Tab-separated table of C-alpha atoms in Angstrom:
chain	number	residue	atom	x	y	z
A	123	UNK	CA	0.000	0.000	0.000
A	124	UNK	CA	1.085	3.103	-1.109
A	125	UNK	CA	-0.136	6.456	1.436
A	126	UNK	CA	-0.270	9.873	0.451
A	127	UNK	CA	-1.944	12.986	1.566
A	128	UNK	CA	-2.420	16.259	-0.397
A	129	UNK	CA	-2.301	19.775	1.642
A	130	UNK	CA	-2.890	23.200	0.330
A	131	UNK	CA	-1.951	27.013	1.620
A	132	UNK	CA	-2.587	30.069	-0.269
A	133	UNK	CA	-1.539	31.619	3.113
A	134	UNK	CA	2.352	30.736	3.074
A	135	UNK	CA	5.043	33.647	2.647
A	136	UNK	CA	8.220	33.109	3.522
A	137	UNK	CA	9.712	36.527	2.190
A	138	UNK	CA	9.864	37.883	6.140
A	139	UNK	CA	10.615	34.908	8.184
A	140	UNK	CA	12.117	34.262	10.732
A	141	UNK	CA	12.727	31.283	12.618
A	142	UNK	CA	12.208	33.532	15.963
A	143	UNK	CA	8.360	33.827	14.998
A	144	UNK	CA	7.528	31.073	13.080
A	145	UNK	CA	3.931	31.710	13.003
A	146	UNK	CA	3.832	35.012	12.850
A	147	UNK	CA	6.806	35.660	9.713
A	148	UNK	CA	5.657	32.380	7.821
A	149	UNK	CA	2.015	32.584	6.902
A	150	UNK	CA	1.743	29.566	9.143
A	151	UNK	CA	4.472	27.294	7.719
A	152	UNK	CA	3.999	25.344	11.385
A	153	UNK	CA	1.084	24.017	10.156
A	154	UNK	CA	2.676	23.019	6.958
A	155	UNK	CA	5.110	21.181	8.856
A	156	UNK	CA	3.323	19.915	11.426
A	157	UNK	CA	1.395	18.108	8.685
A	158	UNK	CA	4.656	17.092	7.443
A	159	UNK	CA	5.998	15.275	10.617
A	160	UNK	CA	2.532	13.428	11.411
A	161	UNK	CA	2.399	12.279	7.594
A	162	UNK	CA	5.937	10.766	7.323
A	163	UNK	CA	7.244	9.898	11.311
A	164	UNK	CA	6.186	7.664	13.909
A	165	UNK	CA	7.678	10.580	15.694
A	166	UNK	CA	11.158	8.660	16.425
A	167	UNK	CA	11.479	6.890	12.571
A	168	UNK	CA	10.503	7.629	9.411
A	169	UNK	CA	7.873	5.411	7.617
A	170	UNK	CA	7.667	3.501	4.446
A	171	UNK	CA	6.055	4.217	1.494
A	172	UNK	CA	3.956	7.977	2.578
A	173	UNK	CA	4.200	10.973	0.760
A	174	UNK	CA	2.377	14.485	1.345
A	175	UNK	CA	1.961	16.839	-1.510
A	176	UNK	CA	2.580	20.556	-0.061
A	177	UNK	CA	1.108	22.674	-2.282
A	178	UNK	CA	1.926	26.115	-1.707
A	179	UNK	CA	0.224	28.939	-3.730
A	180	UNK	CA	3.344	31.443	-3.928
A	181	UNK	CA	5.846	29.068	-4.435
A	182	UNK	CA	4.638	25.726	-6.480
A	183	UNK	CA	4.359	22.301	-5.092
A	184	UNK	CA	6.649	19.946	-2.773
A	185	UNK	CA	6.416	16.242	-2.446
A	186	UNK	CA	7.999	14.815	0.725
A	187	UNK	CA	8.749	11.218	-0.102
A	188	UNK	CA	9.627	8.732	3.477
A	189	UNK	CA	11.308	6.361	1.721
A	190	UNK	CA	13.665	9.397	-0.089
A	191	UNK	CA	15.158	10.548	2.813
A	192	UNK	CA	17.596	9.823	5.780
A	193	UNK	CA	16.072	8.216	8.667
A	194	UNK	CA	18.930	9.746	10.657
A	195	UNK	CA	19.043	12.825	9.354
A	196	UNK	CA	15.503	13.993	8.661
A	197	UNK	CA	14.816	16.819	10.989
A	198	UNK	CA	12.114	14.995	13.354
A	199	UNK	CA	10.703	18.753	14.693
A	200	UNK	CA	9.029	21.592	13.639
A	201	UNK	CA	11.466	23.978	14.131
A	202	UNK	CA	14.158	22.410	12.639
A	203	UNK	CA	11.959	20.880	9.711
A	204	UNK	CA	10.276	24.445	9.116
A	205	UNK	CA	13.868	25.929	8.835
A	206	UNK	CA	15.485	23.708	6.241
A	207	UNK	CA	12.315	23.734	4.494
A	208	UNK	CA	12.058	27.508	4.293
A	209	UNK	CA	16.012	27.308	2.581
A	210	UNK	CA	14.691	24.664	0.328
A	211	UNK	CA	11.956	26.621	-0.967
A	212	UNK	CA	14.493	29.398	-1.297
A	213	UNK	CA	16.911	27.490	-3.446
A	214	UNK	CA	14.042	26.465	-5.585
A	215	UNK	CA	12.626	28.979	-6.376
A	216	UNK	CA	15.020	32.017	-6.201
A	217	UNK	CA	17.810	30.696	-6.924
A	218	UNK	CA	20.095	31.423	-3.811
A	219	UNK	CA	22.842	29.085	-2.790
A	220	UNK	CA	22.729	27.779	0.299
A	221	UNK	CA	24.678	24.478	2.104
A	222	UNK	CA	23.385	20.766	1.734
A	223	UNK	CA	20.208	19.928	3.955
A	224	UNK	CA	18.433	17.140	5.284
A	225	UNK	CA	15.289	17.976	2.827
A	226	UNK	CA	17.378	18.172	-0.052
A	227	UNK	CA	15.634	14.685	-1.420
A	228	UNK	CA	12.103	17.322	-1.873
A	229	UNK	CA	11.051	17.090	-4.999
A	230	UNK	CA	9.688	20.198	-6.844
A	231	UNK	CA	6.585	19.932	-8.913
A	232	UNK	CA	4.787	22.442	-11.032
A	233	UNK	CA	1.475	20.308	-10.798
A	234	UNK	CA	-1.270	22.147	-9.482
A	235	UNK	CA	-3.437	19.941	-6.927
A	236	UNK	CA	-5.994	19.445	-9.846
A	237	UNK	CA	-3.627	17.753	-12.346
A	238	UNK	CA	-1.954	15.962	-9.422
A	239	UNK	CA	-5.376	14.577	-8.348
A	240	UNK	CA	-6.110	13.755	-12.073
A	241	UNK	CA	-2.884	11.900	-12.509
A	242	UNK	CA	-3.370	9.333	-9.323
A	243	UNK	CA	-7.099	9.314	-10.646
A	244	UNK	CA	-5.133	7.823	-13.546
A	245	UNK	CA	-2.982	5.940	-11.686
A	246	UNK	CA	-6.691	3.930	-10.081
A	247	UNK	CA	-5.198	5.012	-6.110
A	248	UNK	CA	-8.702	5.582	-3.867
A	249	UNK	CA	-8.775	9.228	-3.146
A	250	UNK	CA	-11.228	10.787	-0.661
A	251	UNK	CA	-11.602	14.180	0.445
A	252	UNK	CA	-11.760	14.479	3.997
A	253	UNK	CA	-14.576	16.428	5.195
A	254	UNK	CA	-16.882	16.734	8.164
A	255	UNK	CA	-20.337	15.929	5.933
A	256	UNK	CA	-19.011	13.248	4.177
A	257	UNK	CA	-19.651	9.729	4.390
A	258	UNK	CA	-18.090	7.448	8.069
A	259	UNK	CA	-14.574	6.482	7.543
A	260	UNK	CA	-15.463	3.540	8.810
A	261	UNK	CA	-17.837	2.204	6.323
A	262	UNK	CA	-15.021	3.298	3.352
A	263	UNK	CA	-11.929	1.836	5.388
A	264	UNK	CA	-13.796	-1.309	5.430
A	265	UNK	CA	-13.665	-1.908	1.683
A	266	UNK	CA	-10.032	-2.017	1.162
A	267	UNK	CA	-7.558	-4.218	1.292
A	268	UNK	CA	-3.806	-4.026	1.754
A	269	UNK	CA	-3.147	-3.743	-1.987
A	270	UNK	CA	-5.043	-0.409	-2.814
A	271	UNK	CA	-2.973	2.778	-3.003
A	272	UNK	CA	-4.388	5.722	-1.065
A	273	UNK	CA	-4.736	9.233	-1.360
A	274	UNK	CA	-6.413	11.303	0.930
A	275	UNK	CA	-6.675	15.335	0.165
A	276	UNK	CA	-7.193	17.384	3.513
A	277	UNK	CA	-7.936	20.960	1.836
A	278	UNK	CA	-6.396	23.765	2.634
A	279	UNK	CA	-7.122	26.246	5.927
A	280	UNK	CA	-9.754	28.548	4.434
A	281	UNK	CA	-11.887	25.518	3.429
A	282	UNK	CA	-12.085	26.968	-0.227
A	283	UNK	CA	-10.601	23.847	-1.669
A	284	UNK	CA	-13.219	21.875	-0.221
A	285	UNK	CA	-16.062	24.227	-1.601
A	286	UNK	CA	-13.738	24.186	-5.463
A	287	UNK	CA	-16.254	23.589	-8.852
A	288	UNK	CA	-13.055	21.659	-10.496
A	289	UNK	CA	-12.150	19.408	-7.086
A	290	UNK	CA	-16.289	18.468	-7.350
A	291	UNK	CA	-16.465	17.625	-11.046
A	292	UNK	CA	-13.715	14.871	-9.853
A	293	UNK	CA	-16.460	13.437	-8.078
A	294	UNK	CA	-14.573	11.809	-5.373
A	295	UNK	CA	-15.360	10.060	-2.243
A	296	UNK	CA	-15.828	12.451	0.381
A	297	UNK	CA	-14.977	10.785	3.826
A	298	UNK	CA	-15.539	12.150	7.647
A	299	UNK	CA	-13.815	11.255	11.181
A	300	UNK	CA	-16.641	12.345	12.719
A	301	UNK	CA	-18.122	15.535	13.593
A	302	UNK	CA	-15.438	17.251	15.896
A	303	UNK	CA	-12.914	19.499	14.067
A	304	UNK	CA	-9.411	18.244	13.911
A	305	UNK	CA	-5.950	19.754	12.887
A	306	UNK	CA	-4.649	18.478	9.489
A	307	UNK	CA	-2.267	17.416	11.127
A	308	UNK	CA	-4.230	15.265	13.906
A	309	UNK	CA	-6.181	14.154	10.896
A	310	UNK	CA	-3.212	12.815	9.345
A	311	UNK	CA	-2.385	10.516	12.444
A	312	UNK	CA	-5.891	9.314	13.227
A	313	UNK	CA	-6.269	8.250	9.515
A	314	UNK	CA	-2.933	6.187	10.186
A	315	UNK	CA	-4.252	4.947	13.147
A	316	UNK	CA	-7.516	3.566	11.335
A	317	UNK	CA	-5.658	2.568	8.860
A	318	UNK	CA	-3.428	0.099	10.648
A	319	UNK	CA	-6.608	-0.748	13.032
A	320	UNK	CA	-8.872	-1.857	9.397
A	321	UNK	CA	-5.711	-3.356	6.851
């Protein structure tokens, strides 16, 4: 089984941050990387076969790939994650030199998150959207097996992905833990919880 989980931010500028204010000089790049470490860690170890899709609206679109990187060297929190990330995203996309990091194994992608979706669409992986009126995990977690590739799409923070003409012409699965609101990122581990608890 292949796992991967799609995130969005139109709110994510890095041109004043610093990693003193995180927060406050990122457009909320902690969430981003929060999302990040639930998606790919066990919080001491890396996992196998997860990606998450970052796509950020100023700067294109990152794939973090487990089985790409260092166990040992993979920054395992936020801080330290958010940092390298930021200098990633730097030498992307303005060119600026900067030393070797543990994220170096990123991969860029000009994909938006409509042709990405289209191409795993292609690919046959079981994509749901995750949101609160959609249908019991449960009863779609049930129906797979340990052979089906999975991609789940969490939306983005203003919930205008979720509400997107071209994401509901897909006509995909929309799924729901329940109806308390979670962090993306607590979504992330409570589907990987279920998951292990159903497969």
């Amino acid at each position: 089984m292949n796992l991967i989980f799609f995130i969005k931010s139109g709110t994510v500028d890095i041109s004043r941050y610093t990693i003193k204010d995180i927060p406050g000089s990122s457009g909320r790049l902690d969430v981003i990387s929060r999302c990040v470490l639930s998606a790919l860690t066990t919080g001491t170890d890396l996992e196998e076969n997860i990606q998450i899709w970052v796509f950020l609206d100023k700067y294109g679109t990152f794939v973090f790939d487990s089985d790409l990187f260092n166990d040992e060297a993979f920054p395992k929190n936020e801080i330290l994650l958010t940092d390298f990330f930021v200098e990633f995203i730097k030498k992307t996309k303005k060119g600026e030199k900067y030393p070797e990091t543990p994220l170096d194994s990123i991969k860029y992608s000009k994909l938006d998150i409509f042709d990405a979706i289209t191409n795993f669409v292609e690919k046959k992986y079981k994509i749901y959207v995750l949101n609160e009126n959609g249908m019991d995990f449960k009863e779609a977690f049930e129906e797979l097996n340990s052979k089906d590739n999975l991609l789940f799409i969490l939306g983005d923070q203003s919930g205008d992905l979720l509400n997107n003409k071209e994401l509901k012409k897909l006509k995909l699965k929309d799924i729901s833990l329940g109806n308390r609101s979670y962090l993306a990122s607590s979504t992330i581990r409570l589907i990987k919880i279920n998951l292990q608890l159903f497969i």
